PDB file of C-alpha atoms in Angstrom:
ATOM      1  CA  MET A   1      16.049  97.056  66.092  1.00 94.00           C
ATOM      2  CA  LYS A   2      18.555  99.335  67.676  1.00 95.00           C
ATOM      3  CA  LEU A   3      19.643 103.062  66.485  1.00 95.00           C
ATOM      4  CA  THR A   4      21.466 105.588  68.328  1.00 95.00           C
ATOM      5  CA  LEU A   5      19.946 108.741  67.845  1.00 93.00           C
ATOM      6  CA  ASN A   6      22.289 112.254  68.862  1.00 93.00           C
ATOM      7  CA  GLY A   7      23.928 109.848  71.241  1.00 93.00           C
ATOM      8  CA  LYS A   8      21.248 108.156  72.895  1.00 93.00           C
ATOM      9  CA  SER A   9      19.872 104.604  71.987  1.00 95.00           C
ATOM     10  CA  GLN A  10      16.189 104.235  70.681  1.00 92.00           C
ATOM     11  CA  PHE A  11      14.475 101.127  69.545  1.00 94.00           C
ATOM     12  CA  PHE A  12      12.223 100.779  66.463  1.00 92.00           C
ATOM     13  CA  ASP A  13      10.277  98.093  64.229  1.00 89.00           C
ATOM     14  CA  ALA A  14      12.691  96.514  61.980  1.00 89.00           C
ATOM     15  CA  ASN A  15      14.227  98.968  58.837  1.00 93.00           C
ATOM     16  CA  PRO A  16      11.647 101.902  59.049  1.00 96.00           C
ATOM     17  CA  THR A  17      12.686 104.933  56.531  1.00 96.00           C
ATOM     18  CA  LEU A  18      14.336 107.952  57.793  1.00 96.00           C
ATOM     19  CA  GLN A  19      11.206 109.567  56.959  1.00 95.00           C
ATOM     20  CA  GLU A  20       9.496 107.186  59.569  1.00 94.00           C
ATOM     21  CA  VAL A  21      11.915 107.808  62.177  1.00 93.00           C
ATOM     22  CA  LEU A  22      11.738 111.478  62.126  1.00 93.00           C
ATOM     23  CA  GLU A  23       7.924 111.716  62.055  1.00 91.00           C
ATOM     24  CA  SER A  24       7.979 109.510  65.194  1.00 89.00           C
ATOM     25  CA  PHE A  25       9.861 111.975  66.846  1.00 83.00           C
ATOM     26  CA  GLY A  26       7.231 115.043  65.407  1.00 83.00           C
ATOM     27  CA  GLN A  27      10.283 116.419  63.606  1.00 79.00           C
ATOM     28  CA  THR A  28       8.629 117.311  60.218  1.00 77.00           C
ATOM     29  CA  GLY A  29       9.717 120.845  59.458  1.00 84.00           C
ATOM     30  CA  GLY A  30      12.092 123.376  60.545  1.00 88.00           C
ATOM     31  CA  PRO A  31      15.558 123.931  60.147  1.00 94.00           C
ATOM     32  CA  PHE A  32      17.226 120.718  60.601  1.00 94.00           C
ATOM     33  CA  ALA A  33      19.448 118.129  58.852  1.00 96.00           C
ATOM     34  CA  VAL A  34      21.029 114.663  59.204  1.00 96.00           C
ATOM     35  CA  ALA A  35      23.811 112.610  58.659  1.00 97.00           C
ATOM     36  CA  LEU A  36      23.540 108.771  59.186  1.00 98.00           C
ATOM     37  CA  ASN A  37      26.492 107.182  59.944  1.00 98.00           C
ATOM     38  CA  LYS A  38      28.354 110.654  59.457  1.00 96.00           C
ATOM     39  CA  GLU A  39      27.336 110.995  56.168  1.00 98.00           C
ATOM     40  CA  PHE A  40      24.900 113.618  55.193  1.00 98.00           C
ATOM     41  CA  VAL A  41      21.395 112.489  53.948  1.00 98.00           C
ATOM     42  CA  PRO A  42      19.782 114.930  51.774  1.00 98.00           C
ATOM     43  CA  ARG A  43      16.118 115.891  52.491  1.00 96.00           C
ATOM     44  CA  SER A  44      15.153 114.499  49.147  1.00 96.00           C
ATOM     45  CA  GLN A  45      16.214 111.104  50.425  1.00 98.00           C
ATOM     46  CA  TYR A  46      14.488 110.645  53.578  1.00 97.00           C
ATOM     47  CA  ALA A  47      11.711 108.969  52.343  1.00 97.00           C
ATOM     48  CA  THR A  48      13.416 106.060  50.487  1.00 98.00           C
ATOM     49  CA  VAL A  49      16.525 105.815  52.779  1.00 98.00           C
ATOM     50  CA  ARG A  50      15.623 102.610  55.549  1.00 97.00           C
ATOM     51  CA  LEU A  51      17.701 102.403  58.292  1.00 97.00           C
ATOM     52  CA  ASN A  52      19.546  99.274  59.553  1.00 97.00           C
ATOM     53  CA  ASP A  53      20.071  97.681  63.265  1.00 96.00           C
ATOM     54  CA  GLY A  54      22.774  99.368  64.834  1.00 97.00           C
ATOM     55  CA  ASP A  55      22.813 102.825  62.578  1.00 97.00           C
ATOM     56  CA  GLN A  56      23.799 106.305  64.161  1.00 97.00           C
ATOM     57  CA  LEU A  57      21.682 108.954  63.486  1.00 96.00           C
ATOM     58  CA  ASP A  58      22.571 112.863  64.142  1.00 95.00           C
ATOM     59  CA  LEU A  59      20.217 115.528  63.909  1.00 95.00           C
ATOM     60  CA  VAL A  60      21.193 119.070  63.520  1.00 95.00           C
ATOM     61  CA  VAL A  61      19.901 122.537  64.014  1.00 95.00           C
ATOM     62  CA  PRO A  62      21.157 125.887  63.732  1.00 96.00           C
ATOM     63  CA  MET A  63      23.223 127.609  66.564  1.00 96.00           C
ATOM     64  CA  GLN A  64      25.349 130.322  67.901  1.00 97.00           C
ATOM     65  CA  GLY A  65      29.211 130.312  66.084  1.00 97.00           C
ATOM     66  CA  GLY A  66      32.213 132.384  65.542  1.00 96.00           C
TER      67      GLY A  66
ATOM     68  CA  MET B   1      35.729 150.798  49.744  1.00 76.00           C
ATOM     69  CA  ASP B   2      33.582 147.846  49.047  1.00 94.00           C
ATOM     70  CA  LEU B   3      34.988 144.475  49.353  1.00 96.00           C
ATOM     71  CA  LYS B   4      33.775 141.668  46.861  1.00 95.00           C
ATOM     72  CA  ILE B   5      34.144 137.620  47.733  1.00 94.00           C
ATOM     73  CA  GLY B   6      33.228 135.969  44.651  1.00 89.00           C
ATOM     74  CA  ASP B   7      29.682 137.598  43.176  1.00 90.00           C
ATOM     75  CA  VAL B   8      28.764 139.526  46.249  1.00 96.00           C
ATOM     76  CA  THR B   9      29.769 143.249  47.231  1.00 97.00           C
ATOM     77  CA  LEU B  10      30.092 143.888  50.546  1.00 98.00           C
ATOM     78  CA  THR B  11      30.368 147.884  51.870  1.00 97.00           C
ATOM     79  CA  SER B  12      31.352 146.826  55.290  1.00 98.00           C
ATOM     80  CA  ARG B  13      34.832 145.102  56.116  1.00 98.00           C
ATOM     81  CA  LEU B  14      33.483 143.742  59.462  1.00 98.00           C
ATOM     82  CA  PHE B  15      32.443 139.960  59.476  1.00 98.00           C
ATOM     83  CA  VAL B  16      30.654 138.771  63.023  1.00 98.00           C
ATOM     84  CA  GLY B  17      30.335 135.807  65.150  1.00 98.00           C
ATOM     85  CA  SER B  18      26.477 135.103  66.863  1.00 98.00           C
ATOM     86  CA  ALA B  19      28.235 133.373  70.015  1.00 98.00           C
ATOM     87  CA  LEU B  20      28.708 133.855  73.488  1.00 97.00           C
ATOM     88  CA  TYR B  21      26.721 137.075  73.935  1.00 98.00           C
ATOM     89  CA  PRO B  22      24.809 137.964  77.280  1.00 98.00           C
ATOM     90  CA  SER B  23      21.487 137.361  75.499  1.00 98.00           C
ATOM     91  CA  PRO B  24      19.647 136.927  72.273  1.00 97.00           C
ATOM     92  CA  ALA B  25      18.637 140.769  72.148  1.00 98.00           C
ATOM     93  CA  ILE B  26      22.111 141.642  72.617  1.00 98.00           C
ATOM     94  CA  MET B  27      23.237 139.687  70.385  1.00 98.00           C
ATOM     95  CA  GLN B  28      20.814 141.085  67.706  1.00 98.00           C
ATOM     96  CA  GLU B  29      21.859 144.769  69.146  1.00 98.00           C
ATOM     97  CA  ALA B  30      25.755 144.245  68.360  1.00 98.00           C
ATOM     98  CA  ILE B  31      25.537 142.833  65.029  1.00 98.00           C
ATOM     99  CA  ARG B  32      23.128 145.962  64.324  1.00 98.00           C
ATOM    100  CA  ALA B  33      25.566 148.341  65.441  1.00 98.00           C
ATOM    101  CA  SER B  34      28.720 146.938  63.935  1.00 98.00           C
ATOM    102  CA  GLY B  35      27.547 147.532  60.705  1.00 98.00           C
ATOM    103  CA  ALA B  36      28.830 143.895  59.588  1.00 98.00           C
ATOM    104  CA  GLN B  37      26.953 142.047  56.599  1.00 98.00           C
ATOM    105  CA  VAL B  38      28.187 138.913  57.283  1.00 98.00           C
ATOM    106  CA  VAL B  39      27.283 136.797  60.301  1.00 98.00           C
ATOM    107  CA  THR B  40      28.860 133.527  61.227  1.00 98.00           C
ATOM    108  CA  VAL B  41      26.398 130.734  63.036  1.00 98.00           C
ATOM    109  CA  SER B  42      27.024 126.914  63.335  1.00 98.00           C
ATOM    110  CA  LEU B  43      25.283 123.685  64.005  1.00 97.00           C
ATOM    111  CA  LYS B  44      24.554 121.356  67.102  1.00 95.00           C
ATOM    112  CA  ARG B  45      22.851 118.350  67.528  1.00 93.00           C
ATOM    113  CA  GLN B  46      19.694 118.738  69.240  1.00 88.00           C
ATOM    114  CA  ALA B  47      16.665 116.619  70.342  1.00 72.00           C
ATOM    115  CA  PRO B  48      14.012 116.307  67.671  1.00 61.00           C
ATOM    116  CA  ALA B  49      10.814 118.644  67.475  1.00 69.00           C
ATOM    117  CA  SER B  50      13.127 121.014  69.840  1.00 74.00           C
ATOM    118  CA  GLN B  51      12.476 124.496  68.983  1.00 77.00           C
ATOM    119  CA  GLY B  52      15.692 126.085  70.034  1.00 78.00           C
ATOM    120  CA  GLY B  53      17.003 126.015  66.122  1.00 91.00           C
ATOM    121  CA  GLN B  54      14.020 127.710  65.054  1.00 92.00           C
ATOM    122  CA  PHE B  55      14.320 130.517  67.399  1.00 93.00           C
ATOM    123  CA  PHE B  56      18.115 131.137  66.812  1.00 95.00           C
ATOM    124  CA  TRP B  57      17.517 130.934  63.119  1.00 96.00           C
ATOM    125  CA  ASP B  58      14.689 133.380  62.969  1.00 96.00           C
ATOM    126  CA  LEU B  59      16.853 135.860  64.974  1.00 97.00           C
ATOM    127  CA  ILE B  60      19.788 135.497  62.449  1.00 98.00           C
ATOM    128  CA  LYS B  61      17.006 135.573  59.323  1.00 97.00           C
ATOM    129  CA  ASP B  62      15.782 139.045  60.920  1.00 97.00           C
ATOM    130  CA  LEU B  63      19.220 140.716  60.841  1.00 98.00           C
ATOM    131  CA  ASP B  64      19.419 140.360  57.032  1.00 97.00           C
ATOM    132  CA  CYS B  65      23.170 139.682  56.837  1.00 98.00           C
ATOM    133  CA  HIS B  66      24.660 136.729  54.762  1.00 98.00           C
ATOM    134  CA  VAL B  67      25.181 133.998  56.460  1.00 98.00           C
ATOM    135  CA  LEU B  68      28.209 132.086  57.059  1.00 98.00           C
ATOM    136  CA  PRO B  69      28.154 128.652  58.723  1.00 98.00           C
ATOM    137  CA  ASN B  70      31.159 127.588  60.288  1.00 98.00           C
ATOM    138  CA  THR B  71      32.555 124.028  60.601  1.00 98.00           C
ATOM    139  CA  ALA B  72      33.342 123.974  64.201  1.00 97.00           C
ATOM    140  CA  GLY B  73      34.096 121.001  66.190  1.00 96.00           C
ATOM    141  CA  CYS B  74      35.683 119.284  63.017  1.00 97.00           C
ATOM    142  CA  ARG B  75      39.212 117.160  63.324  1.00 98.00           C
ATOM    143  CA  LEU B  76      38.937 115.557  59.949  1.00 98.00           C
ATOM    144  CA  ALA B  77      38.371 116.567  56.520  1.00 98.00           C
ATOM    145  CA  ASN B  78      35.516 114.008  55.879  1.00 98.00           C
ATOM    146  CA  ASP B  79      33.370 115.153  59.125  1.00 98.00           C
ATOM    147  CA  ALA B  80      33.919 118.958  57.754  1.00 98.00           C
ATOM    148  CA  VAL B  81      32.703 118.042  54.424  1.00 98.00           C
ATOM    149  CA  ASN B  82      29.162 116.676  55.869  1.00 98.00           C
ATOM    150  CA  VAL B  83      28.811 119.574  58.145  1.00 98.00           C
ATOM    151  CA  ALA B  84      29.338 121.251  55.371  1.00 98.00           C
ATOM    152  CA  GLU B  85      26.668 119.751  53.351  1.00 98.00           C
ATOM    153  CA  MET B  86      24.183 120.093  56.486  1.00 98.00           C
ATOM    154  CA  SER B  87      24.925 123.777  56.652  1.00 98.00           C
ATOM    155  CA  ARG B  88      24.443 123.915  52.811  1.00 98.00           C
ATOM    156  CA  GLU B  89      20.846 122.613  53.362  1.00 98.00           C
ATOM    157  CA  ILE B  90      19.714 124.408  56.385  1.00 97.00           C
ATOM    158  CA  PHE B  91      20.927 127.752  55.902  1.00 97.00           C
ATOM    159  CA  GLU B  92      20.780 127.746  51.758  1.00 97.00           C
ATOM    160  CA  THR B  93      23.940 128.955  51.229  1.00 98.00           C
ATOM    161  CA  SER B  94      26.959 127.925  49.207  1.00 98.00           C
ATOM    162  CA  TRP B  95      29.318 129.947  51.769  1.00 98.00           C
ATOM    163  CA  ILE B  96      31.396 127.580  54.605  1.00 98.00           C
ATOM    164  CA  LYS B  97      34.066 128.768  57.039  1.00 98.00           C
ATOM    165  CA  LEU B  98      35.943 125.722  56.905  1.00 98.00           C
ATOM    166  CA  GLU B  99      37.433 124.758  60.202  1.00 98.00           C
ATOM    167  CA  VAL B 100      39.196 121.844  60.891  1.00 98.00           C
ATOM    168  CA  ILE B 101      41.145 122.002  64.407  1.00 98.00           C
ATOM    169  CA  GLY B 102      44.296 120.180  64.475  1.00 98.00           C
ATOM    170  CA  ASP B 103      45.267 120.665  68.235  1.00 97.00           C
ATOM    171  CA  ASP B 104      43.107 121.245  71.385  1.00 95.00           C
ATOM    172  CA  TYR B 105      44.925 123.356  73.490  1.00 96.00           C
ATOM    173  CA  THR B 106      45.771 125.989  70.922  1.00 96.00           C
ATOM    174  CA  LEU B 107      42.840 125.402  68.430  1.00 96.00           C
ATOM    175  CA  GLN B 108      45.425 125.492  65.711  1.00 97.00           C
ATOM    176  CA  PRO B 109      43.995 124.791  62.373  1.00 97.00           C
ATOM    177  CA  HIS B 110      44.872 121.096  61.100  1.00 98.00           C
ATOM    178  CA  PRO B 111      46.908 121.995  57.450  1.00 98.00           C
ATOM    179  CA  PHE B 112      47.051 118.659  56.168  1.00 98.00           C
ATOM    180  CA  GLU B 113      42.763 117.549  56.556  1.00 98.00           C
ATOM    181  CA  LEU B 114      41.940 121.398  55.622  1.00 98.00           C
ATOM    182  CA  VAL B 115      43.272 121.029  52.221  1.00 98.00           C
ATOM    183  CA  LYS B 116      41.955 117.909  51.915  1.00 98.00           C
ATOM    184  CA  ALA B 117      38.329 119.357  52.892  1.00 98.00           C
ATOM    185  CA  ALA B 118      39.016 122.867  50.815  1.00 98.00           C
ATOM    186  CA  GLU B 119      39.588 120.589  47.864  1.00 98.00           C
ATOM    187  CA  GLU B 120      36.687 118.427  48.350  1.00 98.00           C
ATOM    188  CA  LEU B 121      34.171 121.312  49.204  1.00 98.00           C
ATOM    189  CA  VAL B 122      35.482 123.568  46.097  1.00 98.00           C
ATOM    190  CA  LYS B 123      34.942 120.301  43.388  1.00 98.00           C
ATOM    191  CA  ARG B 124      30.955 120.180  45.482  1.00 98.00           C
ATOM    192  CA  GLY B 125      30.412 123.766  44.715  1.00 98.00           C
ATOM    193  CA  PHE B 126      31.105 125.412  47.548  1.00 98.00           C
ATOM    194  CA  THR B 127      32.553 128.895  48.302  1.00 98.00           C
ATOM    195  CA  VAL B 128      35.432 128.187  50.833  1.00 98.00           C
ATOM    196  CA  PHE B 129      36.312 130.412  53.549  1.00 98.00           C
ATOM    197  CA  PRO B 130      39.306 128.820  55.167  1.00 98.00           C
ATOM    198  CA  TYR B 131      40.319 129.606  58.721  1.00 98.00           C
ATOM    199  CA  CYS B 132      44.033 128.772  58.649  1.00 98.00           C
ATOM    200  CA  THR B 133      47.385 129.853  60.163  1.00 98.00           C
ATOM    201  CA  GLU B 134      49.678 132.615  58.330  1.00 97.00           C
ATOM    202  CA  ASP B 135      51.687 129.591  57.086  1.00 98.00           C
ATOM    203  CA  LEU B 136      52.554 131.192  53.604  1.00 98.00           C
ATOM    204  CA  ILE B 137      52.654 127.974  51.597  1.00 98.00           C
ATOM    205  CA  LEU B 138      49.392 126.470  53.000  1.00 98.00           C
ATOM    206  CA  CYS B 139      47.613 129.729  52.008  1.00 98.00           C
ATOM    207  CA  GLN B 140      48.880 129.415  48.580  1.00 98.00           C
ATOM    208  CA  LYS B 141      48.015 125.985  48.513  1.00 98.00           C
ATOM    209  CA  LEU B 142      44.237 126.813  49.887  1.00 98.00           C
ATOM    210  CA  ARG B 143      44.206 129.442  46.672  1.00 98.00           C
ATOM    211  CA  ASP B 144      45.413 127.221  44.344  1.00 98.00           C
ATOM    212  CA  LEU B 145      42.630 125.042  44.918  1.00 98.00           C
ATOM    213  CA  GLY B 146      39.812 127.385  44.381  1.00 98.00           C
ATOM    214  CA  CYS B 147      39.268 129.037  47.346  1.00 98.00           C
ATOM    215  CA  PRO B 148      38.404 132.827  46.625  1.00 97.00           C
ATOM    216  CA  VAL B 149      39.219 134.281  50.243  1.00 98.00           C
ATOM    217  CA  LEU B 150      41.717 133.489  53.055  1.00 98.00           C
ATOM    218  CA  MET B 151      41.037 133.511  56.852  1.00 98.00           C
ATOM    219  CA  PRO B 152      44.216 133.278  59.148  1.00 98.00           C
ATOM    220  CA  TRP B 153      44.227 133.857  62.358  1.00 98.00           C
ATOM    221  CA  CYS B 154      46.568 136.484  64.058  1.00 98.00           C
ATOM    222  CA  ALA B 155      46.344 134.791  67.615  1.00 98.00           C
ATOM    223  CA  PRO B 156      44.540 131.873  68.972  1.00 97.00           C
ATOM    224  CA  ILE B 157      40.954 131.945  68.686  1.00 96.00           C
ATOM    225  CA  GLY B 158      39.441 133.782  71.543  1.00 96.00           C
ATOM    226  CA  SER B 159      42.759 134.683  73.202  1.00 97.00           C
ATOM    227  CA  GLY B 160      42.264 138.348  71.919  1.00 97.00           C
ATOM    228  CA  GLN B 161      45.914 138.690  71.828  1.00 98.00           C
ATOM    229  CA  GLY B 162      45.927 140.897  68.493  1.00 98.00           C
ATOM    230  CA  LEU B 163      48.640 140.491  65.747  1.00 98.00           C
ATOM    231  CA  LEU B 164      51.311 138.038  67.129  1.00 98.00           C
ATOM    232  CA  ASN B 165      53.548 137.339  63.981  1.00 97.00           C
ATOM    233  CA  VAL B 166      53.339 141.035  62.120  1.00 98.00           C
ATOM    234  CA  PHE B 167      56.293 139.542  59.971  1.00 98.00           C
ATOM    235  CA  SER B 168      54.213 136.482  58.618  1.00 98.00           C
ATOM    236  CA  LEU B 169      50.882 138.335  58.120  1.00 98.00           C
ATOM    237  CA  LYS B 170      52.658 141.100  56.228  1.00 98.00           C
ATOM    238  CA  THR B 171      54.376 138.588  54.357  1.00 98.00           C
ATOM    239  CA  LEU B 172      51.004 136.262  53.585  1.00 98.00           C
ATOM    240  CA  ARG B 173      49.636 140.153  52.044  1.00 98.00           C
ATOM    241  CA  THR B 174      52.330 140.924  49.991  1.00 98.00           C
ATOM    242  CA  ARG B 175      52.782 137.154  48.584  1.00 98.00           C
ATOM    243  CA  ILE B 176      49.084 136.744  47.915  1.00 98.00           C
ATOM    244  CA  PRO B 177      47.907 140.309  46.573  1.00 98.00           C
ATOM    245  CA  GLU B 178      45.197 139.084  44.501  1.00 97.00           C
ATOM    246  CA  LEU B 179      42.731 137.299  47.000  1.00 97.00           C
ATOM    247  CA  PRO B 180      40.564 138.961  50.292  1.00 98.00           C
ATOM    248  CA  LEU B 181      42.405 138.190  53.629  1.00 98.00           C
ATOM    249  CA  ILE B 182      40.394 138.451  56.389  1.00 98.00           C
ATOM    250  CA  ILE B 183      41.945 138.025  60.120  1.00 98.00           C
ATOM    251  CA  ASP B 184      39.551 135.443  61.470  1.00 96.00           C
ATOM    252  CA  ALA B 185      40.947 134.771  65.179  1.00 95.00           C
ATOM    253  CA  GLY B 186      42.699 136.569  67.762  1.00 97.00           C
ATOM    254  CA  ILE B 187      41.517 139.937  67.642  1.00 98.00           C
ATOM    255  CA  GLY B 188      40.630 141.571  70.897  1.00 98.00           C
ATOM    256  CA  LYS B 189      40.714 145.276  70.585  1.00 98.00           C
ATOM    257  CA  PRO B 190      39.701 148.162  67.610  1.00 98.00           C
ATOM    258  CA  SER B 191      43.687 148.959  67.775  1.00 98.00           C
ATOM    259  CA  HIS B 192      44.003 145.062  66.612  1.00 98.00           C
ATOM    260  CA  ALA B 193      41.586 145.610  63.828  1.00 98.00           C
ATOM    261  CA  VAL B 194      42.818 148.947  62.611  1.00 98.00           C
ATOM    262  CA  GLU B 195      46.740 147.774  62.657  1.00 98.00           C
ATOM    263  CA  ALA B 196      45.177 144.449  60.464  1.00 98.00           C
ATOM    264  CA  LEU B 197      43.462 146.904  57.930  1.00 98.00           C
ATOM    265  CA  GLU B 198      46.760 149.332  57.751  1.00 98.00           C
ATOM    266  CA  LEU B 199      48.731 146.563  56.690  1.00 98.00           C
ATOM    267  CA  GLY B 200      46.560 145.898  53.998  1.00 98.00           C
ATOM    268  CA  PHE B 201      44.348 143.192  55.076  1.00 98.00           C
ATOM    269  CA  ASP B 202      40.744 143.291  53.829  1.00 98.00           C
ATOM    270  CA  GLY B 203      38.804 142.910  56.814  1.00 98.00           C
ATOM    271  CA  VAL B 204      38.301 141.059  60.373  1.00 98.00           C
ATOM    272  CA  LEU B 205      36.019 138.482  61.786  1.00 98.00           C
ATOM    273  CA  ILE B 206      35.453 139.164  65.199  1.00 98.00           C
ATOM    274  CA  ASN B 207      33.237 137.247  67.959  1.00 98.00           C
ATOM    275  CA  SER B 208      34.829 137.092  71.669  1.00 98.00           C
ATOM    276  CA  ALA B 209      35.769 140.814  71.491  1.00 98.00           C
ATOM    277  CA  LEU B 210      32.199 142.261  70.765  1.00 98.00           C
ATOM    278  CA  ALA B 211      30.646 139.285  73.019  1.00 98.00           C
ATOM    279  CA  LEU B 212      32.544 139.414  76.221  1.00 98.00           C
ATOM    280  CA  ALA B 213      32.903 143.631  76.157  1.00 98.00           C
ATOM    281  CA  HIS B 214      31.254 145.034  79.251  1.00 98.00           C
ATOM    282  CA  ASP B 215      29.270 146.675  76.647  1.00 98.00           C
ATOM    283  CA  PRO B 216      29.097 144.532  73.290  1.00 98.00           C
ATOM    284  CA  VAL B 217      26.688 146.904  71.316  1.00 98.00           C
ATOM    285  CA  GLY B 218      29.442 149.895  72.506  1.00 98.00           C
ATOM    286  CA  MET B 219      32.336 147.866  71.293  1.00 98.00           C
ATOM    287  CA  ALA B 220      30.579 147.030  68.293  1.00 98.00           C
ATOM    288  CA  ARG B 221      30.246 150.432  67.133  1.00 98.00           C
ATOM    289  CA  ALA B 222      34.245 150.696  68.242  1.00 98.00           C
ATOM    290  CA  PHE B 223      35.313 148.101  65.837  1.00 98.00           C
ATOM    291  CA  ALA B 224      32.808 149.260  63.006  1.00 98.00           C
ATOM    292  CA  GLN B 225      34.880 152.850  63.370  1.00 98.00           C
ATOM    293  CA  GLY B 226      38.154 151.021  63.614  1.00 98.00           C
ATOM    294  CA  VAL B 227      38.297 148.934  60.322  1.00 98.00           C
ATOM    295  CA  ASP B 228      37.106 151.856  58.412  1.00 98.00           C
ATOM    296  CA  ALA B 229      39.696 154.072  59.753  1.00 98.00           C
ATOM    297  CA  GLY B 230      42.393 151.010  59.354  1.00 98.00           C
ATOM    298  CA  ARG B 231      41.061 150.583  55.443  1.00 98.00           C
ATOM    299  CA  ARG B 232      41.200 154.521  55.131  1.00 98.00           C
ATOM    300  CA  ALA B 233      44.557 154.828  56.584  1.00 98.00           C
ATOM    301  CA  PHE B 234      45.961 151.857  54.205  1.00 98.00           C
ATOM    302  CA  LEU B 235      44.496 153.614  51.254  1.00 98.00           C
ATOM    303  CA  ALA B 236      45.901 156.772  52.172  1.00 98.00           C
ATOM    304  CA  GLY B 237      49.580 155.031  52.569  1.00 97.00           C
ATOM    305  CA  PRO B 238      51.494 155.790  56.226  1.00 94.00           C
ATOM    306  CA  MET B 239      54.613 157.550  56.257  1.00 95.00           C
ATOM    307  CA  GLU B 240      57.644 155.574  56.538  1.00 94.00           C
ATOM    308  CA  PRO B 241      58.901 155.262  60.134  1.00 92.00           C
ATOM    309  CA  LYS B 242      62.170 156.629  60.680  1.00 94.00           C
ATOM    310  CA  ASN B 243      65.204 156.087  63.285  1.00 95.00           C
ATOM    311  CA  MET B 244      65.583 160.163  64.360  1.00 95.00           C
ATOM    312  CA  ALA B 245      63.559 162.724  64.856  1.00 92.00           C
ATOM    313  CA  GLN B 246      62.693 164.816  61.997  1.00 89.00           C
ATOM    314  CA  PRO B 247      61.760 168.742  62.488  1.00 87.00           C
ATOM    315  CA  SER B 248      58.147 169.134  61.239  1.00 90.00           C
ATOM    316  CA  THR B 249      58.379 172.998  61.183  1.00 87.00           C
ATOM    317  CA  PRO B 250      60.877 174.593  58.537  1.00 85.00           C
ATOM    318  CA  LEU B 251      63.861 175.626  60.725  1.00 79.00           C
ATOM    319  CA  LEU B 252      65.366 178.151  58.512  1.00 80.00           C
ATOM    320  CA  GLU B 253      65.617 181.509  59.385  1.00 79.00           C
ATOM    321  CA  THR B 254      62.882 180.811  62.251  1.00 83.00           C
ATOM    322  CA  PRO B 255      63.138 183.521  65.380  1.00 83.00           C
ATOM    323  CA  PHE B 256      66.057 182.769  67.505  1.00 80.00           C
ATOM    324  CA  TRP B 257      67.346 179.972  64.856  1.00 71.00           C
ATOM    325  CA  ALA B 258      70.204 178.130  66.037  1.00 69.00           C
ATOM    326  CA  GLY B 259      69.697 174.798  64.605  1.00 61.00           C
ATOM    327  CA  GLY B 260      67.292 172.707  66.730  1.00 56.00           C
ATOM    328  CA  GLY B 261      63.224 172.955  66.327  1.00 58.00           C
ATOM    329  CA  SER B 262      59.973 171.201  66.820  1.00 61.00           C
TER     330      SER B 262
END
């Protein structure tokens, strides 16, 4: 199945959890947050939310702002 | 001289941004020199496992300021709400500087999407600092929705033009005396900050004016003094301007008195 991660296509086995996708990129700690199809997903739900073909995943981190 | 926002009391009326500085070290030094206790930050998409976000966040935490995340780049209420939620989780604060832009050329806030987002975020328990225009009705609506502070622009973001519409800003101050009003965008020089504070505004938020100065640290010190001077002047009550000269030296019985004086 295909996911769009921060604007780039990525391919995964069928319906991984969000936690599994993040771990596959080594993204297990640090300051970041996730939106799935433009909707915020709380960290507490990473292990239970399953992803589907065509989903759009955005990972954000802190940056400078005015 | 303190400024209270919700249950937070601030001794500095200068809010500063963290963007556009020549280097991270100068950013830290300038923010410290400004004496600001509130610093704005933002979010960006970044490749997983990159350490850039951690590095920046450590720099900000080291400043020991209140963090005010923004929703820069959002054009729709729903996007702003989701960015606010992500910010709350990362930065562990319910404060949010709500930016919903309606025009790419002026970066003018979109009043209708702004109101929609503010209403939802207040319901979700956020402390909403809305970046808005000086439009009185919009500001009254944001107040009525439960925003504890308003952040009107005085000129377009990053323009450094100062207070372009003094009449409307004065009107805003007069008609909304009960909320802190922080000028958010358009300040370019310490004299602009002095003017805003003299008019009774409670503070200013600056970023480009510091970061793009030849000496950001020196400019930060100048802004700190400007904000302090403006607030003191407001509290002291400036004299009323007059149309004609009024002699300051009592004239009666001065030597060679002939009806003039200085």
